[in-house]
mmCIF file of C-alpha atoms and ligand atoms in Angstrom:
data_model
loop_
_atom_site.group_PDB
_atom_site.id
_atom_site.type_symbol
_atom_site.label_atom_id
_atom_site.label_comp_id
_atom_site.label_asym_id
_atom_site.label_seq_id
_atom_site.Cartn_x
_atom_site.Cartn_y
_atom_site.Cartn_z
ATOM 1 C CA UNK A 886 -53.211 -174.167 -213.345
ATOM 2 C CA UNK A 887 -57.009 -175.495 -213.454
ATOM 3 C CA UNK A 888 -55.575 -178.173 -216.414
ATOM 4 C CA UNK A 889 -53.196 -179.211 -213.954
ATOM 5 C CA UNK A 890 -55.287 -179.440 -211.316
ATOM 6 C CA UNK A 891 -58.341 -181.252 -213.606
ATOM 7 C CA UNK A 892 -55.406 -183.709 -214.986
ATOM 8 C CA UNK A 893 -53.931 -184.642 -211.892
ATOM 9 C CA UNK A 894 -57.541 -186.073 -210.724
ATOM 10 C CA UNK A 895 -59.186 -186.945 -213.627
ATOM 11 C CA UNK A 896 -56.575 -187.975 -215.548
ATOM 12 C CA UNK A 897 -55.167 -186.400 -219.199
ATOM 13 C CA UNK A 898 -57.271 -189.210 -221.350
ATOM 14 C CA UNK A 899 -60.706 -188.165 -220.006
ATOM 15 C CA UNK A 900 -59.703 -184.522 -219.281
ATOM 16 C CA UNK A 901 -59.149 -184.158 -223.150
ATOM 17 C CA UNK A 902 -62.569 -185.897 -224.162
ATOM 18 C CA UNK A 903 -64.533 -183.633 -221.721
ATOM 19 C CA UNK A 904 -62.794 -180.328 -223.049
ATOM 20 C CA UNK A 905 -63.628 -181.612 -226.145
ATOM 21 C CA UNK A 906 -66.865 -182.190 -225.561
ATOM 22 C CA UNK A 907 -67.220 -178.903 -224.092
ATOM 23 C CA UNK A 908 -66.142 -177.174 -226.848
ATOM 24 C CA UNK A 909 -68.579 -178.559 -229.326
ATOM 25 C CA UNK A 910 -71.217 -177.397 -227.003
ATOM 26 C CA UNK A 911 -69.735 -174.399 -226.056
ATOM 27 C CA UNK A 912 -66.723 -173.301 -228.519
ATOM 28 C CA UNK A 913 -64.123 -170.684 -227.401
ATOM 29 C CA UNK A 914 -62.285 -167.834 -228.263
ATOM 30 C CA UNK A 915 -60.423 -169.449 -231.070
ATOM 31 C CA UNK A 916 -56.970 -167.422 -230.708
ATOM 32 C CA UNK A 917 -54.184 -166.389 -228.664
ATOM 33 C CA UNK A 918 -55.376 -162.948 -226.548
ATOM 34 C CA UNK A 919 -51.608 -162.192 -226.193
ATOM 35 C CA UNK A 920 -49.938 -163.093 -229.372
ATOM 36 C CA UNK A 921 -52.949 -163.643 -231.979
ATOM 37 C CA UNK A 922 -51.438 -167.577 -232.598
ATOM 38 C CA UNK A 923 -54.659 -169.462 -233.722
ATOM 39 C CA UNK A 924 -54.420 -171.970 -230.584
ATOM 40 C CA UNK A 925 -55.851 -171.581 -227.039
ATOM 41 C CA UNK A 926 -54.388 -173.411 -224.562
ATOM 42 C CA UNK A 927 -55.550 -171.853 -221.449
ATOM 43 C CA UNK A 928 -56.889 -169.269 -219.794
ATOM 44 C CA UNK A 929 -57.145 -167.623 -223.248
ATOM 45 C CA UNK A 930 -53.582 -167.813 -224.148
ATOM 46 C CA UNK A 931 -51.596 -170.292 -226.782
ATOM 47 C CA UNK A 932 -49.428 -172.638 -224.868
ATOM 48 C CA UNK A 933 -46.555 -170.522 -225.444
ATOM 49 C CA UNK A 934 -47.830 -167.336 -223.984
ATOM 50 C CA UNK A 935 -49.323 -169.400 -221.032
ATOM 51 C CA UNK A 936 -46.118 -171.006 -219.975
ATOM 52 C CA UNK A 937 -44.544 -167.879 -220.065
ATOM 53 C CA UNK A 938 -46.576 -166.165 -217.674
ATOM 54 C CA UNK A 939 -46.413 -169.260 -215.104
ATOM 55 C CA UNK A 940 -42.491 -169.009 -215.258
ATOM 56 C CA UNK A 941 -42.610 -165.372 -213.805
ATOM 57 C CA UNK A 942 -45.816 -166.648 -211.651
ATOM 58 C CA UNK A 943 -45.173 -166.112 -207.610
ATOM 59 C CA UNK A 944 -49.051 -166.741 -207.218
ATOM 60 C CA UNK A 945 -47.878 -165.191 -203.524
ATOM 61 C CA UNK A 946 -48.234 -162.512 -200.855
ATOM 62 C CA UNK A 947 -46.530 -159.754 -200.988
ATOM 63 C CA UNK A 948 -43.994 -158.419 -198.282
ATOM 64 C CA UNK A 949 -42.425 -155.057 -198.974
ATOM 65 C CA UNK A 950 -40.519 -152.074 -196.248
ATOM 66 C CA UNK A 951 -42.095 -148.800 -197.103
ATOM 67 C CA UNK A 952 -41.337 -145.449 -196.370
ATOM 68 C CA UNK A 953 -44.413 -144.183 -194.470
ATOM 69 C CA UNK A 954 -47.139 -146.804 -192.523
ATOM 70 C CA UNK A 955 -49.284 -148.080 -195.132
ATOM 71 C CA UNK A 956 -53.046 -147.829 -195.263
ATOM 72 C CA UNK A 957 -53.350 -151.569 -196.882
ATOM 73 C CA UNK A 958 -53.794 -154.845 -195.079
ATOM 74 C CA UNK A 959 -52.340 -157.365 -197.561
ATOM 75 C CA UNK A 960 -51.354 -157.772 -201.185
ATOM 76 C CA UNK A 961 -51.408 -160.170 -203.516
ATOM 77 C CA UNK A 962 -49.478 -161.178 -207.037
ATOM 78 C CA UNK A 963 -49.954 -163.449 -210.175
ATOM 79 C CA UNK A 964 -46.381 -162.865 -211.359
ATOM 80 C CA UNK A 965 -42.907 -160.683 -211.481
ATOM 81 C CA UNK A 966 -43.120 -157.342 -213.748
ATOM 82 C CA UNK A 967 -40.758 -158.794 -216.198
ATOM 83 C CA UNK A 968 -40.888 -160.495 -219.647
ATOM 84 C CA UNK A 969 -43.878 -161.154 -221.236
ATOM 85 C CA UNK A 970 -46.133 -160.361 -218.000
ATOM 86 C CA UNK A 971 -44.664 -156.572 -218.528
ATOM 87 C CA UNK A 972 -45.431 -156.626 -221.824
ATOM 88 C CA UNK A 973 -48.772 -158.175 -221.932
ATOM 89 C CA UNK A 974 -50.107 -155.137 -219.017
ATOM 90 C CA UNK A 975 -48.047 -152.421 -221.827
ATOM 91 C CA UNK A 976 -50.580 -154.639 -224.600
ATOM 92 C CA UNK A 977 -54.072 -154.339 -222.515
ATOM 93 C CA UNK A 978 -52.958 -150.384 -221.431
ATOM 94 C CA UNK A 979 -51.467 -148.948 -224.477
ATOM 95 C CA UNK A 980 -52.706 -151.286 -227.581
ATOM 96 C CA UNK A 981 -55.950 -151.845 -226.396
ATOM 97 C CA UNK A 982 -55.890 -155.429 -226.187
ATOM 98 C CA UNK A 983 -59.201 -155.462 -223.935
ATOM 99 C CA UNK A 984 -59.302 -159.134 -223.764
ATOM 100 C CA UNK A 985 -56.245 -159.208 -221.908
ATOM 101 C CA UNK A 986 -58.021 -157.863 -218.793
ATOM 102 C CA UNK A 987 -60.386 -161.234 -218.642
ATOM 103 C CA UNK A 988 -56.556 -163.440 -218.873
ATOM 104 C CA UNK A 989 -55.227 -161.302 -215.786
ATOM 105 C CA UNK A 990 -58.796 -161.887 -214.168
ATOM 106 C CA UNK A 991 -58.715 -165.553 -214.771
ATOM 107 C CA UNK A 992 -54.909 -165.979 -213.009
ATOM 108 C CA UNK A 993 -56.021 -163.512 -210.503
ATOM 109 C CA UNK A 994 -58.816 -165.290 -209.175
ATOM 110 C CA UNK A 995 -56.292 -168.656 -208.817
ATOM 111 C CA UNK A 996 -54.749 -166.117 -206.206
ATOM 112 C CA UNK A 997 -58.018 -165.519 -204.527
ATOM 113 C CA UNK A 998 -59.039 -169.017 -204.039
ATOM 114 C CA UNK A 999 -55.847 -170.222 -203.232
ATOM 115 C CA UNK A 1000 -55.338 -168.233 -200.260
ATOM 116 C CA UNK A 1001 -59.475 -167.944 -199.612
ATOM 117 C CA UNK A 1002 -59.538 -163.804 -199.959
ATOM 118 C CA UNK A 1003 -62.719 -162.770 -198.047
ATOM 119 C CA UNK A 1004 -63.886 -160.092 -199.722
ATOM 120 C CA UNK A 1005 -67.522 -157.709 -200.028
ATOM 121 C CA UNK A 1006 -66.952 -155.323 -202.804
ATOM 122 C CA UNK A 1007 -64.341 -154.824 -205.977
ATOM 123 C CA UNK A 1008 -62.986 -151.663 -206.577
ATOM 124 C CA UNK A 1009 -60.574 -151.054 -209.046
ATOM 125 C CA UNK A 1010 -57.600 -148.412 -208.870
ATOM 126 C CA UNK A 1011 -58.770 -145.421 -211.382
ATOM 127 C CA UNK A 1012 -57.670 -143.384 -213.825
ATOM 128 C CA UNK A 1013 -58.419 -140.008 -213.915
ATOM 129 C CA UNK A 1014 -60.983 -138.487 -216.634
ATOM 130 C CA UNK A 1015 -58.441 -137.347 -219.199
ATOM 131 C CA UNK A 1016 -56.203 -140.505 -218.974
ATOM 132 C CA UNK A 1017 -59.593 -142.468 -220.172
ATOM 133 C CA UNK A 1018 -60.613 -140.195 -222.263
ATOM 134 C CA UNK A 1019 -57.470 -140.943 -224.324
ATOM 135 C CA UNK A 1020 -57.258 -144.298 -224.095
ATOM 136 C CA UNK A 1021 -61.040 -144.969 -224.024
ATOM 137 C CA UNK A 1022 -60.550 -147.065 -220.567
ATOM 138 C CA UNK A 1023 -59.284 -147.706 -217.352
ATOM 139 C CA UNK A 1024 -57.599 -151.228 -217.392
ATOM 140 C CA UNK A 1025 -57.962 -151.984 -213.835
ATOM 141 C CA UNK A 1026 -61.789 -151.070 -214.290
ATOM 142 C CA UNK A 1027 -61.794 -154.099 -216.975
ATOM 143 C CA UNK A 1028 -59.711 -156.547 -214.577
ATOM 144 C CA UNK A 1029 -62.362 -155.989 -211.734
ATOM 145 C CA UNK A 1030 -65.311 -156.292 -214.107
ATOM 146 C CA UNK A 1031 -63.948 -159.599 -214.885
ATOM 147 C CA UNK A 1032 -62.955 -160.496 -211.599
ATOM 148 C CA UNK A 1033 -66.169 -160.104 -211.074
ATOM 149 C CA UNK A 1034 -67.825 -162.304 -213.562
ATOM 150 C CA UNK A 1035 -65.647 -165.365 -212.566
ATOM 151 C CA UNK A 1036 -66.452 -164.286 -208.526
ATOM 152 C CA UNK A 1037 -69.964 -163.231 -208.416
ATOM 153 C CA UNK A 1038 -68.503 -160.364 -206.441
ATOM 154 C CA UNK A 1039 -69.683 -156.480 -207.422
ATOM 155 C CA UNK A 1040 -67.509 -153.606 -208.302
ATOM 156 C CA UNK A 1041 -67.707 -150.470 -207.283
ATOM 157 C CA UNK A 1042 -65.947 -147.580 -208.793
ATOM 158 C CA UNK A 1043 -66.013 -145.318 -205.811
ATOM 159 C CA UNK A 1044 -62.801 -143.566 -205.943
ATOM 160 C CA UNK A 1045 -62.240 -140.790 -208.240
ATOM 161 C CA UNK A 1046 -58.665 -139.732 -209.349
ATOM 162 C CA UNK A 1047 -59.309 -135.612 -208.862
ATOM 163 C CA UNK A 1048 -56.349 -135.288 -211.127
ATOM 164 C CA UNK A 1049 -54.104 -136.599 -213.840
ATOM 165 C CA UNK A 1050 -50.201 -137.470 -212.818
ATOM 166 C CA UNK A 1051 -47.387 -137.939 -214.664
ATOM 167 C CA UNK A 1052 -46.709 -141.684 -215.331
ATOM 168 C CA UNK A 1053 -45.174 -143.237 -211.954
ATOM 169 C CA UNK A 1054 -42.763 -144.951 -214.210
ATOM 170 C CA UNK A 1055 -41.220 -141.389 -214.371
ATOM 171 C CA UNK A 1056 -40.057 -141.950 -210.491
ATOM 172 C CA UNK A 1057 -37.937 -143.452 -208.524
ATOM 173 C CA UNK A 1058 -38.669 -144.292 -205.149
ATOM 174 C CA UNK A 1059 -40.068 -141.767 -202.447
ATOM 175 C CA UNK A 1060 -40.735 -139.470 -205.463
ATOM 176 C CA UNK A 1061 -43.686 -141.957 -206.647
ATOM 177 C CA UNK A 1062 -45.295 -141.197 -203.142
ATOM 178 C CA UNK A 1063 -45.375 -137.566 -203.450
ATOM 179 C CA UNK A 1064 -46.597 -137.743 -207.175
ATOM 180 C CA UNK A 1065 -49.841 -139.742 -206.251
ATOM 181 C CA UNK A 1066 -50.351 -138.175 -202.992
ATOM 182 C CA UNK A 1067 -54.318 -136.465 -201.989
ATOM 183 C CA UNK A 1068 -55.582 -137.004 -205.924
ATOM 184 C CA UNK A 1069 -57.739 -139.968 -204.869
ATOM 185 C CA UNK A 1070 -61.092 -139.428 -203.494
ATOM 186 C CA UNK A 1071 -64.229 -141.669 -202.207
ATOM 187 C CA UNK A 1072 -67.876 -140.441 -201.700
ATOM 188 C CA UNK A 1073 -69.451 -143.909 -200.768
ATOM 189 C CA UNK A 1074 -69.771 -144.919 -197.601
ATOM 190 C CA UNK A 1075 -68.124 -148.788 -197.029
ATOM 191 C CA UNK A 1076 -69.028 -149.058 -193.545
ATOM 192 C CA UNK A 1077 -67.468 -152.400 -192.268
ATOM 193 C CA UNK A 1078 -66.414 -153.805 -195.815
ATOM 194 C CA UNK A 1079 -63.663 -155.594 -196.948
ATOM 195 C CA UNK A 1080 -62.411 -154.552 -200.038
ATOM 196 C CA UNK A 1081 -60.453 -156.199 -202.953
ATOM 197 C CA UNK A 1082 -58.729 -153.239 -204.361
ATOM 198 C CA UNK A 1083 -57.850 -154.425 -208.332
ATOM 199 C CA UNK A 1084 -54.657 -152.681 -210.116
ATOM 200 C CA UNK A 1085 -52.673 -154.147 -213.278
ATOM 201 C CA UNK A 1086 -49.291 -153.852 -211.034
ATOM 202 C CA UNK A 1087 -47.869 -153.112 -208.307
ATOM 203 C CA UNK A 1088 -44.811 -151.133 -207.908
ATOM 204 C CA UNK A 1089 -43.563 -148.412 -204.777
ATOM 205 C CA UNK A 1090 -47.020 -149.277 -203.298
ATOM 206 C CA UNK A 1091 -47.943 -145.655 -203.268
ATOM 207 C CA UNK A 1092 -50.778 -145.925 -205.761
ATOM 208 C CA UNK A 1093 -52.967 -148.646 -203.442
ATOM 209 C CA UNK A 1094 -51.828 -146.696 -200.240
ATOM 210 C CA UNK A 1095 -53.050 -143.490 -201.283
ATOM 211 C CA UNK A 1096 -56.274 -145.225 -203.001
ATOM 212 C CA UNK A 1097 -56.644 -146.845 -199.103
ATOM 213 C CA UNK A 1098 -56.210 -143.289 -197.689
ATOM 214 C CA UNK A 1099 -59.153 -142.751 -199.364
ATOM 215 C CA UNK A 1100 -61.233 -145.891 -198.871
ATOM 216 C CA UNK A 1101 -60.352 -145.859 -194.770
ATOM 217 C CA UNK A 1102 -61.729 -142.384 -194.908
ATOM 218 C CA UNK A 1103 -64.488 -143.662 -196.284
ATOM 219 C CA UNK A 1104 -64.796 -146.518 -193.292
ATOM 220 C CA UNK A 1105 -63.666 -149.045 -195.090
ATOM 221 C CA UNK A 1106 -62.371 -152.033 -192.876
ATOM 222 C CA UNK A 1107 -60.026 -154.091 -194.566
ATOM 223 C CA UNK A 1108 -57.809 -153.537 -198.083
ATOM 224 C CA UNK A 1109 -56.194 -156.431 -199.680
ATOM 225 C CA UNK A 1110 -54.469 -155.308 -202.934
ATOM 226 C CA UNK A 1111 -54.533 -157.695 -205.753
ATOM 227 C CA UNK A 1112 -52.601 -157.183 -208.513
ATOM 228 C CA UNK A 1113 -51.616 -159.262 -212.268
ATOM 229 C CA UNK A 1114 -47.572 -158.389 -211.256
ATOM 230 C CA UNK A 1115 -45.570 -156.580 -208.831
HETATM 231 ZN ZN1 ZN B 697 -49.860 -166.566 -227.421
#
């Protein structure tokens, strides 16, 4: 998106000598975070990979009918859960491809600045102690981090999943609201903030509702959901 946008006023000529130039001073990542490929095109990924994810992009809000009144203001979406999006969140959650979380990040915050997301704090959806003590992370916590870095914005991991669930990919439907239902907890006060509430994807919805259950409790004012896919 940004080359398009640095293209279509600078032209491609100039555009190329200055990302040139850049790169001697300040050289990249030299490969793919997706596929490896030695070639970055953008945003960290080769061509290939990059032009994959903008033809499941919907860079868009997201309108749903749930079953229950949600606790959420808004949410937001880089792309469909399909094709290599899909596989690229199953990379940064099961193969620990860490670097994947600072590519969502990067698309991500093309959704905040296109629709001008006022925002105080980050928090990221979590996962609950045993989940990251097997995997060694929580991949949301990485997105927001790097959300972060490219916003200036803090994070603030103030919920707490009390328990571990089954996968919601085990569910269908009004069962995913009754497996995530009363494990999420907050213990910080957010008095009057507006809070970007980070997740890898967004499915049912019942994950971010029950997450805002928590963060309303907790006075929070407004809860926009921003997601990589939905
Ligand atoms: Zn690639």
């Amino acid at each position: 998106m940004y080359t398009k946008f640095k293209q279509s006023f600078l032209g491609k000529g100039i555009c190329e000598a200055i990302d040139g130039l850049l790169e001697i001073i300040f050289p990249s990542e030299s490969v793919c975070a997706n596929c490896g490929r030695i070639e970055v095109y953008d945003y960290g990924l080769c061509k290939e990979c990059y032009f994959e994810v903008l033809n499941k992009s919907i860079f868009s809000k997201v309108q749903r009918n749930y079953p229950i009144k949600v606790e959420f203001d808004e949410v937001y979406s880089v792309c469909r859960y399909e094709g290599l999006p899909k596989e690229m969140i199953r990379r940064l959650k099961y193969k620990e491809k860490v670097e994947l979380a600072n590519v969502f990040a990067k698309f991500m915050v093309d959704v905040i600045n296109n629709f001008n997301i006022d925002f105080d704090i980050i928090v990221p959806v979590p996962s609950s102690k045993k989940r990251i003590r097997i995997r060694g992370y929580n991949q949301a916590s990485l997105i927001a981090r790097n959300i972060s870095n490219l916003t200036g914005k803090k994070v603030l991991e103030c919920v707490e999943k009390i328990r571990d669930t089954k996968s919601q990919t085990l569910f269908k439907d009004q069962n995913r609201w009754y497996n995530v239902k009363g494990v999420f907890k907050c213990s910080t006060d957010l008095s009057g903030k507006n809070i970007l509430l980070v997740d890898d994807v967004f499915t049912s919805g019942a994950t971010a509702h029950f997450n805002s259950v928590a963060l309303k409790k907790s006075n929070a004012k407004k809860i926009i959901v921003l997601t990589f896919a939905t």
